Coordinates of C-alpha atoms in Angstrom, one line a residue:
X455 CA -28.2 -62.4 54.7
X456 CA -28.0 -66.0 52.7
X457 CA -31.2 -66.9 51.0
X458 CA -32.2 -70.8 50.9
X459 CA -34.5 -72.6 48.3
X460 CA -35.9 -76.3 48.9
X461 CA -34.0 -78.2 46.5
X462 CA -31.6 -77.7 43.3
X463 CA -32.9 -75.3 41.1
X464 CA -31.9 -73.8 37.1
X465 CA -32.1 -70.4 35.6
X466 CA -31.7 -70.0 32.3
X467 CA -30.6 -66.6 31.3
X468 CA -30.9 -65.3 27.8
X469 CA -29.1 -61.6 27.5
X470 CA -29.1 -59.1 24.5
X471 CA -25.3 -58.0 22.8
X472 CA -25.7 -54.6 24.2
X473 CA -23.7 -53.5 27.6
X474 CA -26.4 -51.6 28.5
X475 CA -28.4 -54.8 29.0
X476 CA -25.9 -57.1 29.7
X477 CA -23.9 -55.9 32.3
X478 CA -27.2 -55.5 34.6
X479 CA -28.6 -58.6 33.9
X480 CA -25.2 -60.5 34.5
X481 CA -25.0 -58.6 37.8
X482 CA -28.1 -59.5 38.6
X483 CA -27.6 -63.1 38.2
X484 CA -24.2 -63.0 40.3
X485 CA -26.0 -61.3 43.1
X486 CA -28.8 -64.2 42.8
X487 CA -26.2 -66.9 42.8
X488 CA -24.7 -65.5 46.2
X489 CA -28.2 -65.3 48.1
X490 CA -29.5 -68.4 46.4
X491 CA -27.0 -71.2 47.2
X492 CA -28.7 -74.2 45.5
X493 CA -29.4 -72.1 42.3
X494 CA -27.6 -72.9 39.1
X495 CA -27.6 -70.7 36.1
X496 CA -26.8 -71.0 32.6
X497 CA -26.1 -68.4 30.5
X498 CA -26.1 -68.1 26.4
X499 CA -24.2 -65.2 25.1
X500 CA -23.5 -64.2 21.8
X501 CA -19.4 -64.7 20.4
X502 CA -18.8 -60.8 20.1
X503 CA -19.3 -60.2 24.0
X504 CA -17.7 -63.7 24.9
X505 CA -14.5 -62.1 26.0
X506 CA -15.7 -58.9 27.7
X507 CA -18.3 -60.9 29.7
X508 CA -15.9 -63.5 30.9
X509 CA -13.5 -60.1 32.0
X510 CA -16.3 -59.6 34.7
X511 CA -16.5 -63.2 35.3
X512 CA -13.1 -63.9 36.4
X513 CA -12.8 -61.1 38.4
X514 CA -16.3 -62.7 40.0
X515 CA -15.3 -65.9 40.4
X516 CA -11.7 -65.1 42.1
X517 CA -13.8 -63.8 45.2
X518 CA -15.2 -66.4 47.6
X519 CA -18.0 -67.5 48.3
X520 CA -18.8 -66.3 44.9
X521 CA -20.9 -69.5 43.4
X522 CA -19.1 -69.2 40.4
X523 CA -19.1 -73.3 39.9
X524 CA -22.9 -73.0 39.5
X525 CA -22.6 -70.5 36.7
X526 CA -22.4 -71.9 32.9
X527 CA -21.8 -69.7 30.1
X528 CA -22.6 -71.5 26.7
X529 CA -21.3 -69.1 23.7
X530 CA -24.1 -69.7 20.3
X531 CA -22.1 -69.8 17.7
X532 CA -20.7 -72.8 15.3
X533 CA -17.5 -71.7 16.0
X534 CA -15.5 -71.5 19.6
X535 CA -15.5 -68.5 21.0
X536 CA -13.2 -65.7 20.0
X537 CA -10.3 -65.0 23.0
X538 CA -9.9 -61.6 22.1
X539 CA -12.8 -59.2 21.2
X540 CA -13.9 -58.8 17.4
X541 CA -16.6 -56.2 16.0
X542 CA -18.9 -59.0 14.3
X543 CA -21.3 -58.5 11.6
X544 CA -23.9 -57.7 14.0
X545 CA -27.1 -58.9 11.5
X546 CA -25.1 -62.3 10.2
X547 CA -24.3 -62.4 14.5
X548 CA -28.5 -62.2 15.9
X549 CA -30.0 -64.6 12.7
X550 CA -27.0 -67.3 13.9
X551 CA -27.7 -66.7 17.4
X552 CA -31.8 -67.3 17.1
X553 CA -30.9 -70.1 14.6
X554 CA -28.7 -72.2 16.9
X555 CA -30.3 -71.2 20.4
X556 CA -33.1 -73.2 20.3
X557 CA -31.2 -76.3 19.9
X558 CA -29.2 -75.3 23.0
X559 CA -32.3 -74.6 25.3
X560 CA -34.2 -77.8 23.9
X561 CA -30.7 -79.8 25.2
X562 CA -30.9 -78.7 28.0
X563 CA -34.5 -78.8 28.9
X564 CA -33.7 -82.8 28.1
X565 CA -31.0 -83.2 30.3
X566 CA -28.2 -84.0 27.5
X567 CA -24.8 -82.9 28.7
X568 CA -23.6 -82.5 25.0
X569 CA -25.3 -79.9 23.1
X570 CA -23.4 -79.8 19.7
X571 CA -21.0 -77.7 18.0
X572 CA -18.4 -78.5 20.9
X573 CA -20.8 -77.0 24.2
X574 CA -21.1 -79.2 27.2
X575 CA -23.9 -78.4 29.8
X576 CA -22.6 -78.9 33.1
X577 CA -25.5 -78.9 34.8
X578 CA -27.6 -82.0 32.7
X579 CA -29.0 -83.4 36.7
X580 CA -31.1 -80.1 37.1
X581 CA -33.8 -79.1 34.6
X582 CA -34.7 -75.3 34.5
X583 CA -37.2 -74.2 36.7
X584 CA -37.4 -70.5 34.9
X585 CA -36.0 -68.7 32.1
X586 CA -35.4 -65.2 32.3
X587 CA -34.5 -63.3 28.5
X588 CA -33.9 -60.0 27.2
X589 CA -37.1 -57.6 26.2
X590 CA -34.6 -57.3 22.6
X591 CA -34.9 -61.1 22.1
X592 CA -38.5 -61.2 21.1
X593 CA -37.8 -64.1 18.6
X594 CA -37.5 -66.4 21.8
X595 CA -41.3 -66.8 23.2
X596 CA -42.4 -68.5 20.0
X597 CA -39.4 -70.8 20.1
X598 CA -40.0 -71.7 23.3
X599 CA -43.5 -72.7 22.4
X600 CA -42.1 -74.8 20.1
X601 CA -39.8 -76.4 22.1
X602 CA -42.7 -77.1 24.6
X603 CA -44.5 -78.6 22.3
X604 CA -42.0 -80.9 20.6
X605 CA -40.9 -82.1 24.8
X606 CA -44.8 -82.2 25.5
X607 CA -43.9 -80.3 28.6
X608 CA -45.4 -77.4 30.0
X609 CA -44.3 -73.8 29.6
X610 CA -41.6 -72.5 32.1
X611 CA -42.3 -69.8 34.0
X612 CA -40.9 -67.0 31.6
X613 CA -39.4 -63.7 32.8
X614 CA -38.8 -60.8 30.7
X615 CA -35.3 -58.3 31.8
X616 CA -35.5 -54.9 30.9
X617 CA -33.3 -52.3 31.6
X618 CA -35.9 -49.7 30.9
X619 CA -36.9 -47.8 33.9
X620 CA -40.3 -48.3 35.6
X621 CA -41.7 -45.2 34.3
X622 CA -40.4 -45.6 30.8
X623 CA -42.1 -48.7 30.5
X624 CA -45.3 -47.3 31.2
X625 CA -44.6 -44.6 28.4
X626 CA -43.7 -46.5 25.8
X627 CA -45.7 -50.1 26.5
X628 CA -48.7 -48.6 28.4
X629 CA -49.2 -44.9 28.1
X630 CA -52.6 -44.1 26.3
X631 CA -53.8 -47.5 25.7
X632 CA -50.6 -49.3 24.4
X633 CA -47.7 -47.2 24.8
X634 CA -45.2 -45.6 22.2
X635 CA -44.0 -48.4 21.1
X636 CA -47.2 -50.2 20.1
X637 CA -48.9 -47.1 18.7
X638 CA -45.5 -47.0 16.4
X639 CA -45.6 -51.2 15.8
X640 CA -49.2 -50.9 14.3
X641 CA -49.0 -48.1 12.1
X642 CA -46.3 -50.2 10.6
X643 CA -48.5 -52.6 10.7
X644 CA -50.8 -51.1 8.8
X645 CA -48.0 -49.3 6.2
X646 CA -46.6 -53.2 5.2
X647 CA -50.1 -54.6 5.0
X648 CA -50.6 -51.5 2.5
X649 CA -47.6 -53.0 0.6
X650 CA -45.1 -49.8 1.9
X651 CA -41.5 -51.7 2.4
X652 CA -40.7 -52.3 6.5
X653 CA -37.7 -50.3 6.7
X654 CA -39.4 -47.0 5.0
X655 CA -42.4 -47.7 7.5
X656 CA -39.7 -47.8 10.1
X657 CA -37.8 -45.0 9.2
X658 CA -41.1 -42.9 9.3
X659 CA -43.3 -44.0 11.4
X660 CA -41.1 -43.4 15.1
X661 CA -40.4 -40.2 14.1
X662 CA -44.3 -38.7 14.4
X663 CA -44.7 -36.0 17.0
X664 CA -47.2 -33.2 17.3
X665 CA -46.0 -31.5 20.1
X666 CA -48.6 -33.0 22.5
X667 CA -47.6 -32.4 26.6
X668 CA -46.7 -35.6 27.6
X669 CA -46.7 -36.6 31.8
X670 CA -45.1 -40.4 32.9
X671 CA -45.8 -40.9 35.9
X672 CA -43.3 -39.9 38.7
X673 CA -41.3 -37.7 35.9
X674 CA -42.3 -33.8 34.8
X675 CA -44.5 -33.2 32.0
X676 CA -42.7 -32.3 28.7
X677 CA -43.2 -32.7 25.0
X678 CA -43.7 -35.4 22.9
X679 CA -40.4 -35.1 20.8
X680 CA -38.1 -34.2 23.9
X681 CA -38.5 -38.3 24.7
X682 CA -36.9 -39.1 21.9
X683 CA -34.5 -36.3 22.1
X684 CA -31.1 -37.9 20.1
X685 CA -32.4 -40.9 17.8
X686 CA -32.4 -39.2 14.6
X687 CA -28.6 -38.8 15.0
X688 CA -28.5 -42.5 13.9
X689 CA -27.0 -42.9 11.0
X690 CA -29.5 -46.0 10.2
X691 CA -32.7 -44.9 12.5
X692 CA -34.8 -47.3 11.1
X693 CA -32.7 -50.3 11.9
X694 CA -32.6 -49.5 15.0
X695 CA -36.4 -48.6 15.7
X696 CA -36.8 -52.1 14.3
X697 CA -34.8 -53.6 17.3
X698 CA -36.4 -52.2 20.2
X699 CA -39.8 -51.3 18.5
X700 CA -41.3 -55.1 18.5
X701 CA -40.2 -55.3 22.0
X702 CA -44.2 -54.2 22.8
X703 CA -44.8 -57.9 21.8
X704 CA -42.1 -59.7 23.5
X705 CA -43.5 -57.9 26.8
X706 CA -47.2 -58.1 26.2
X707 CA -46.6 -61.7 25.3
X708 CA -49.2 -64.0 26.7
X709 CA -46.3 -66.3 28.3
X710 CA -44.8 -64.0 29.6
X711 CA -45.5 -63.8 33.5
X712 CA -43.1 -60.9 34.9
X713 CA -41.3 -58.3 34.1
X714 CA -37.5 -57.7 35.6
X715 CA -36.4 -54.0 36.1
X716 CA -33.5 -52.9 37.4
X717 CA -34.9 -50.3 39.3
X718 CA -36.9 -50.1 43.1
X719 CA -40.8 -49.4 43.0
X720 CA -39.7 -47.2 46.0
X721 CA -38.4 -44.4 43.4
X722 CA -41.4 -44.6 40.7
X723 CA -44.1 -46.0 43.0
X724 CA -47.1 -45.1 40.2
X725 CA -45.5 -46.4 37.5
X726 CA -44.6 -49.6 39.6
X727 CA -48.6 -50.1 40.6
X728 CA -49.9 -48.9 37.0
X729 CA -47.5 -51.4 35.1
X730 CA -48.7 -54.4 37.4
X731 CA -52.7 -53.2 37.1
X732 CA -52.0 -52.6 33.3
X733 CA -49.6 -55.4 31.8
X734 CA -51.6 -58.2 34.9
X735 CA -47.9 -59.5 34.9
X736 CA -45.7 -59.0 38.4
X737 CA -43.1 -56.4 38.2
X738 CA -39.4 -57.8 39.9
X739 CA -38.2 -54.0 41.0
X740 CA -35.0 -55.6 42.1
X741 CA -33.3 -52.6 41.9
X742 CA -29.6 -51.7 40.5
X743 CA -27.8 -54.7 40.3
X744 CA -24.3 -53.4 41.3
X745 CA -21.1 -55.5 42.7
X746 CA -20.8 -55.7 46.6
X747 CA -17.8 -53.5 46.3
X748 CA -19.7 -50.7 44.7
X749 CA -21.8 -50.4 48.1
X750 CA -19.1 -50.8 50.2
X751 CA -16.8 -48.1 48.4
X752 CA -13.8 -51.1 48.3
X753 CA -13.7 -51.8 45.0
X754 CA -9.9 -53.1 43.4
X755 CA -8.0 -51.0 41.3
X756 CA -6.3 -53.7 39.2
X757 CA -7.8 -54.2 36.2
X758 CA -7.7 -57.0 34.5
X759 CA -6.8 -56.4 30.3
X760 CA -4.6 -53.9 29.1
X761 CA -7.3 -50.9 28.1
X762 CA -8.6 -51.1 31.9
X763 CA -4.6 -51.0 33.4
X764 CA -4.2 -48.1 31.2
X765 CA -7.0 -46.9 32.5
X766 CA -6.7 -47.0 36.1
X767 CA -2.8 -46.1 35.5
X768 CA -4.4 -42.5 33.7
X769 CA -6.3 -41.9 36.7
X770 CA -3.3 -42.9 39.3
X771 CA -1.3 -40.2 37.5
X772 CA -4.3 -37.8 37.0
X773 CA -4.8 -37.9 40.7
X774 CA -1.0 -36.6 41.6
X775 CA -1.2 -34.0 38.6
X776 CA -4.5 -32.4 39.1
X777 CA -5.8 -34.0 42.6
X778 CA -8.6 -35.7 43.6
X779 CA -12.1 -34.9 41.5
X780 CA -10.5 -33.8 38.5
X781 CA -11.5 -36.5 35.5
X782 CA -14.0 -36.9 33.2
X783 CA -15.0 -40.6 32.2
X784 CA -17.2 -40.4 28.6
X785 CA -18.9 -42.9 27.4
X786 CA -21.4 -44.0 25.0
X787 CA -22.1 -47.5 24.9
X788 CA -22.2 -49.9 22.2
X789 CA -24.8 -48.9 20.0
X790 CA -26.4 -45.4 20.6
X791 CA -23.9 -42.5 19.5
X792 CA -24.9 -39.2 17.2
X793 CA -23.5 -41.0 13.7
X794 CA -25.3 -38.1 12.3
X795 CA -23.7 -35.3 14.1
X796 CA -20.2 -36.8 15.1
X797 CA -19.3 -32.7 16.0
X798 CA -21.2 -33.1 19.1
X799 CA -18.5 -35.7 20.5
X800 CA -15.9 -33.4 19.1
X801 CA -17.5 -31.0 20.6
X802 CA -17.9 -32.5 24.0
X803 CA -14.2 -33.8 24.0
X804 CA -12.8 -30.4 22.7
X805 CA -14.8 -28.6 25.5
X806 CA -12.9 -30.7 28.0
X807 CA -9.9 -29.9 27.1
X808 CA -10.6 -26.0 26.6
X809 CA -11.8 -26.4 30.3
X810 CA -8.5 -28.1 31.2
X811 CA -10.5 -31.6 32.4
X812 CA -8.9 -34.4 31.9
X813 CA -10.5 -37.3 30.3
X814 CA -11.1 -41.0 29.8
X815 CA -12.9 -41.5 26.4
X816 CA -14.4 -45.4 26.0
X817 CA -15.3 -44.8 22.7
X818 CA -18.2 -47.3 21.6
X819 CA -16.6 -50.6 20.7
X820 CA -19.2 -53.1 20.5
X821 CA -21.6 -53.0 17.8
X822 CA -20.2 -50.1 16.1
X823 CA -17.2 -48.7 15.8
X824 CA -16.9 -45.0 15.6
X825 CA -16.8 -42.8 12.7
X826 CA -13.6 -42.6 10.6
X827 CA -11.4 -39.3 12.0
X828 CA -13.5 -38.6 15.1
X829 CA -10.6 -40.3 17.3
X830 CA -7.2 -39.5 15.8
X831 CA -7.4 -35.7 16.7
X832 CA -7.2 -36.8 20.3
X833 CA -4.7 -39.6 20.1
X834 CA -1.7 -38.9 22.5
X835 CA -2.8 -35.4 23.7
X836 CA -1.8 -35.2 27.0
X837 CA -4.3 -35.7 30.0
X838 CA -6.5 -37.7 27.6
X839 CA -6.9 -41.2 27.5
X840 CA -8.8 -43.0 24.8
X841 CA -9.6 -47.0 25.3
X842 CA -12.2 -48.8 23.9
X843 CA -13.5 -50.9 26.8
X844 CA -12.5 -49.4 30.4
X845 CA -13.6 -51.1 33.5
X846 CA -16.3 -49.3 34.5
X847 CA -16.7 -49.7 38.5
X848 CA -12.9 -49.4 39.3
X849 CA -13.1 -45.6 37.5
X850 CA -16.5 -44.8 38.8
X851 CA -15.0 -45.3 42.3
X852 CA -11.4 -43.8 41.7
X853 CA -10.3 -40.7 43.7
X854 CA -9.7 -39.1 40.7
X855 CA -12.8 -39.5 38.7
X856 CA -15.1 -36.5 39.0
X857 CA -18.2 -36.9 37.0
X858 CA -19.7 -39.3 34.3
X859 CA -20.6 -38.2 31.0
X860 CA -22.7 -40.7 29.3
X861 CA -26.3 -42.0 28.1
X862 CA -27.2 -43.0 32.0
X863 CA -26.0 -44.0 34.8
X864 CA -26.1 -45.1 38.4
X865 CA -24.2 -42.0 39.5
X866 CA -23.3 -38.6 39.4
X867 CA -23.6 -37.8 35.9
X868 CA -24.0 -34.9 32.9
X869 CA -26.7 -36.9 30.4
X870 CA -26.6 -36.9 26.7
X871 CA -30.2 -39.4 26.1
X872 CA -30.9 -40.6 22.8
X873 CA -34.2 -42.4 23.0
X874 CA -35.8 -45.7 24.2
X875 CA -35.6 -44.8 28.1
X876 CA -33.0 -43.0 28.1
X877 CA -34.6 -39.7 28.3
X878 CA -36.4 -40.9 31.5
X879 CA -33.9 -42.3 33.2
X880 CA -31.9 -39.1 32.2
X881 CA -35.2 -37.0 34.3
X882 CA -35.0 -39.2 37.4
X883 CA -31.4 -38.1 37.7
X884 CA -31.4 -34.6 36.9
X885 CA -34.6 -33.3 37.4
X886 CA -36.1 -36.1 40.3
X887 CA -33.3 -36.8 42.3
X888 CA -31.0 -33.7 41.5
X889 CA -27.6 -35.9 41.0
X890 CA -26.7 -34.6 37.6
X891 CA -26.6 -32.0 34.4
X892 CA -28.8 -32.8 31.1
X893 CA -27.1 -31.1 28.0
X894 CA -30.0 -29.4 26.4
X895 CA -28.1 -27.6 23.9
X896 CA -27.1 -30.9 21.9
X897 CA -31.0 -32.5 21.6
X898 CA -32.0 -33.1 18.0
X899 CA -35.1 -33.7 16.8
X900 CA -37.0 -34.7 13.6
X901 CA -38.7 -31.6 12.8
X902 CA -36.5 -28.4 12.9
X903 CA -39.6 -26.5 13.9
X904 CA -39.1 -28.1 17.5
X905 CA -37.0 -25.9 19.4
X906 CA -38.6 -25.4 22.4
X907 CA -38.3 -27.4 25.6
X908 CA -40.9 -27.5 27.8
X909 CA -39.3 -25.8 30.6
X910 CA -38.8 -23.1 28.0
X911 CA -35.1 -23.7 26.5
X912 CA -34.7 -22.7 23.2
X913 CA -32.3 -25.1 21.8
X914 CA -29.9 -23.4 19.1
X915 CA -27.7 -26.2 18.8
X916 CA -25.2 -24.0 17.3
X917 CA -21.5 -25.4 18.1
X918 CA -21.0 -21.8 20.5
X919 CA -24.2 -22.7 22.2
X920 CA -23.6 -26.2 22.9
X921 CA -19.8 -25.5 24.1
X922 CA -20.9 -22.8 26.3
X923 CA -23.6 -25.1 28.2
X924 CA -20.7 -28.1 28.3
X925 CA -18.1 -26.0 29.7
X926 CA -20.6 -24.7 32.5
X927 CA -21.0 -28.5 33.3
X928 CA -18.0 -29.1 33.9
X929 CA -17.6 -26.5 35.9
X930 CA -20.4 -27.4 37.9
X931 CA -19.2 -30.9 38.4
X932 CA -16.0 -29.9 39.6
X933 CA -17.4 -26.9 42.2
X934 CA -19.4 -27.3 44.8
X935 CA -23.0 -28.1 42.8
X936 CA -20.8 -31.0 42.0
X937 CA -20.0 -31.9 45.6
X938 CA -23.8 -31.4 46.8
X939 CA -24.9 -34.1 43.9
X940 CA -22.2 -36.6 45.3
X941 CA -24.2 -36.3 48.4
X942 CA -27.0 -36.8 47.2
X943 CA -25.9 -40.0 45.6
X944 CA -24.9 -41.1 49.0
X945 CA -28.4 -40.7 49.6
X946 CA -29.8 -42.1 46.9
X947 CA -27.7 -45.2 47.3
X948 CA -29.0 -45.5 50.8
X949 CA -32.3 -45.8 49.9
X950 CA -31.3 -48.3 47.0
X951 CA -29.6 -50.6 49.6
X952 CA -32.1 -50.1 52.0
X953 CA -34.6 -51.2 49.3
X954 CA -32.3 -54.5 49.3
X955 CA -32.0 -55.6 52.6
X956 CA -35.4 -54.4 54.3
X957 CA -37.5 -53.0 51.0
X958 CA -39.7 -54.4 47.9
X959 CA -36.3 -55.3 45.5
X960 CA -34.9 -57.5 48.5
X961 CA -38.3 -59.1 48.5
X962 CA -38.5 -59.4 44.4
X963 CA -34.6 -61.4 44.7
X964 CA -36.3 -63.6 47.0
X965 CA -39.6 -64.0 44.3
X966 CA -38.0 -64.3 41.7
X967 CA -35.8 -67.2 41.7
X968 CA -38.6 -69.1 44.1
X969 CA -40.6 -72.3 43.0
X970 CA -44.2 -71.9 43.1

C-alpha cells in the first residue's frame, strides 16, 4: 500500500554513532520514503559510520522504486568524509559533531543550498516539516531553541528515536516517579552540586542496588541488579553511564512531542498506554523496521565489501560441510562488550568450537576496538570466520546460519544483555515470547553478594559453569528446541507484519510523517 501526503514535505533525521541505533532508525526512514512519495529526508551522520551507512544505502538505492533521490546524507565534519572506515577518537568525534551541526540545521531551515565546509543541500525548495533525533543526542533540543530563536520561527515538531523497548522505557524514564535513569541523574546532581567530581558521581551512583523486586510492565518480576546485568564489565562504566544517563532529559524535554520506538504496542500494551498517560507525549510503536526482503525471506546473498563476501562465502561452504542450521553468527555491537572480563568472549568462542559449531565472529568495530589478544587465538582456525563488519540480514537469512548470539535481536537468539534495555528486550525474547536462551551463568554485577536470580539461579560465574550452560545452548539451538523457536519467530513475525499493514505501527508510519 503507497501512502500519499498533500504537498512536498522534509524530515530531518539526526542518528547516534552506534549500530544499535542507527541501523533502525535508517531503516525506518527507507521504509517512510517508500510509503510517503512526496517526503524528502535529510540525514546528518557522523564521519566514522559514513562508509558503513552508505554500504546499506547503495544496496537501497539499486532497488526500484526505492526513493533514494529524496534521501540526503550530509556527513558533520570539517573534513570530507572518510571512503573507507576509521575507528575515530570517539570524544574529539561527538564535541565536533554538536559544534558544526547546528550550522547545518540552521542552513537548512533557511533554504541555503550551500552549507559550508564543502556540503550541498539538495533539497533548499522544501523546508523541514519535522525533525526526528536520537534519545543519545540530548545536546540538540537546546540548540534547536536557539536556532528558532535566531530564524524567529516556531519550533518544529520534534521527535525523539529510541531504540529502547516500550517497557524499558517505562523502567528507566517512568518507573516509580521518574524512572532509573532520573533517580540516577539527580543523585548526581546532588553529588556535583556537593563539589564530588561528575565522573566519580557517575561511576557510583548507576551502580546502587538493594535487591528490591522489580515488575515492568508486560515483563516478569526480578531484581533490581539483574536489569543491569553486564555494565560493570565496562572497562570505563562511568563514561558510558554518562552517555545514556542524561537521556531522561532529552526525553522529558518540554519540546519534545513523541517518542519513536521500534517496537508494536501490540507486544507491550501496558507499557504502551502508561508511557503515553505518563510522559503526555504520543508514542510512534512503528514497530521493527526491517528491509522488505527480510519479510519476504528473499533477501541477496551478494554482499557488497569484502568482510560481508567473506562472509557469505563462510556460510556457502559451511552449508556443504556441515548442512543447513549449523552456524553461529556472534556479535556484539559497537560499544557494549565485557572489557572487564574479555574470558567470557573467549569463553563463548572456545565453547563453540569444543561443541564443533561453526562460527561467524563480528567482533565490535566501531567505537571500540577489542582488547589486545582476544582475537589472534582464533585467527585461521578452521570453520571460524572473524570479520569486523558482516552484513547482518544476508547471514540472519542464510541456510546455514543457525542461531544468533548477541546483545538483542529481532530473531532467534541466545542473549548476553549488558544494561540500558537490553535486559528487557533480552525477557521479551526468552522469557515472553519463547524465541531464544539468556546465558545466566555470565551476568556480573556490582556487588558480589548478588548471586541470586530471581527465578532462583545461583550464578557461579566460574569458567566450568559458564561453558557448561553455553555448550547446552548450542545444543539447544541446533536440536529441536531450536527448531520450535524458529517457529515461533514465524509467529512472532506475523504478528509484527500484521501490526504493519492492518495494526497500530502501520497507523503510527502514517502519523508520523503527517502535517498537522
Amino acid at each position: 500500500m503507497t501512502l500519499t501526503v498533500a504537498a512536498p514535505t522534509h524530515v530531518v533525521a539526526i542518528p547516534a554513532a552506534f549500530w544499535g541505533h542507527l541501523r533502525p532508525m535508517l531503516n525506518l526512514l527507507l521504509n517512510l520514503l517508500k510509503t510517503h512519495p512526496n517526503l524528502h529526508i535529510t540525514v546528518f551522520i557522523t564521519p566514522s559510520i559514513s562508509s558503513h551507512m552508505l554500504v546499506d544505502l547503495y544496496a537501497f538505492q539499486s532497488k526500484t522504486d526505492s526513493g533514494s533521490c529524496r534521501l540526503q546524507t550530509i556527513t558533520c565534519g570539517e573534513k570530507p568524509p572518510e571512503d573507507t572506515f576509521v575507528t575515530p577518537d570517539f570524544t574529539q568525534e561527538v564535541e565536533n559533531y554538536a559544534k558544526i551541526l547546528p550550522a547545518f540545521v540552521k542552513g537548512v531551515f533557511e533554504g541555503k543550498t550551500d552549507l559550508g565546509h564543502g556540503r550541498v543541500n539538495e533539497f533548499a525548495h522544501v523546508v523541514p516539516s519535522k525533525i526526528i533525533f536520537d534519545m543519545c543526542q540530548t545536546f540538540f533540543p537546546a540548540e534547536l531553541r536557539k536556532i528558532a530563536k535566531v530564524l524567529h520561527m516556531p519550533i518544529p515538531p520534534l521527535l525523539i528515536f529510541t531504540p529502547f523497548s516500550l517497557s524499558s522505557l517505562y523502567q528507566l524514564f517512568i518507573e516509580g516517579g521518574d524512572g532509573r535513569y532520573g533517580r540516577i541523574l539527580k543523585a548526581v546532581e546532588q553529588d556535583v552540586s556537593a563539589g564530588i567530581d561528575i565522573a566519580e558521581a557517575y561511576t557510583k551512583r548507576p551502580w546502587e542496588f538493594d535487591g528490591s523486586v522489580v515488575t515492568p510492565p508486560d515483563l516478569p518480576s526480578k531484581f533490581d541488579y539483574e536489569w543491569w546485568p553486564l555494565m560493570t564489565t565496562q572497562d570505563t562504566p562511568a563514561q558510558a553511564a554518562m552517555g545514556f544517563i542524561p537521556t531522561h532529559s532529552a526525553i522529558h524535554d518540554r519540546d519534545v512531542v513523541g517518542v519513536v520506538v521500534p517496537f508494536i504496542g501490540e507486544l507491550e500494551p501496558k507499557a504502551t498506554s502508561t508511557l503515553e498517560e505518563r510522559l503526555g507525549k504520543s508514542i510512534y510503536a512503528v514497530g521493527p523496521q526491517l528491509p522488505e526482503e527480510m519479510w519476504n525471506g528473499t533477501v541477496s546473498q551478494v554482499a557488497p565489501d569484502a568482510d560481508g563476501q567473506k562472509a557469505i562465502r563462510f556460510l556457502d561452504d559451511m552449508k556443504v560441510k556441515h548442512g543447513s542450521r549449523s552456524v553461529a553468527y556472534v556479535s556484539f555491537g559497537s560499544l557494549f562488550f565485557p572489557f572487564t572480563r574479555p574470558e567470557l568472549v573467549t569463553y563463548l568462542l572456545q565453547s563453540l568450537r569444543e561443541s564443533n559449531t561453526p562460527f561467524i565472529f563480528s567482533h565490535p568495530s566501531g567505537l571500540r576496538p577489542p582488547p589486545p589478544g582476544l582475537i589472534e587465538p582464533f585467527e585461521g582456525l578452521e570453520d571460524v570466520c572473524l570479520v569486523k563488519f558482516a552484513p547482518q540480514w544476508q547471514v540472519l537469512n542464510h541456510d546455514a546460519t543457525a542461531f544468533f548470539v548477541t546483545l538483542l535481536s529481532e530473531v532467534p537468539v541466545v542473549t548476553m544483555p549488558f544494561g540500558g534495555d537490553q535486559a528487557e528486550i533480552a525477557s521479551l525474547l526468552t522469557e515472553i515470547l519463547n524465541v531464544g536462551i539468556d546465558l545466566k551463568q555470565c551476568k556480573t554485577f556490582n556487588d558480589p553478594a548478588f548471586r541470586t536470580l530471581h527465578d532462583g539461579t545461583e550464578v557461579t560465574g566460574t569458567e566450568e559453569a559458564i561453558k557448561e550452560e553455553m555448550k547446552e545452548a548450542w545444543v539447544r539451538m541446533k536440536a529441536p528446541d531450536g527448531s520450535a523457536m524458529r517457529l515461533r519467530v514465524k509467529e512472532v513475525k506475523s504478528r509484527l507484519r500484521d501490526s504493519l499493514a492492518n495494526g497500530r505501527a502501520g497507523h503510527d508510519m502514517v502519523k508520523l510523517v503527517r502535517v498537522d
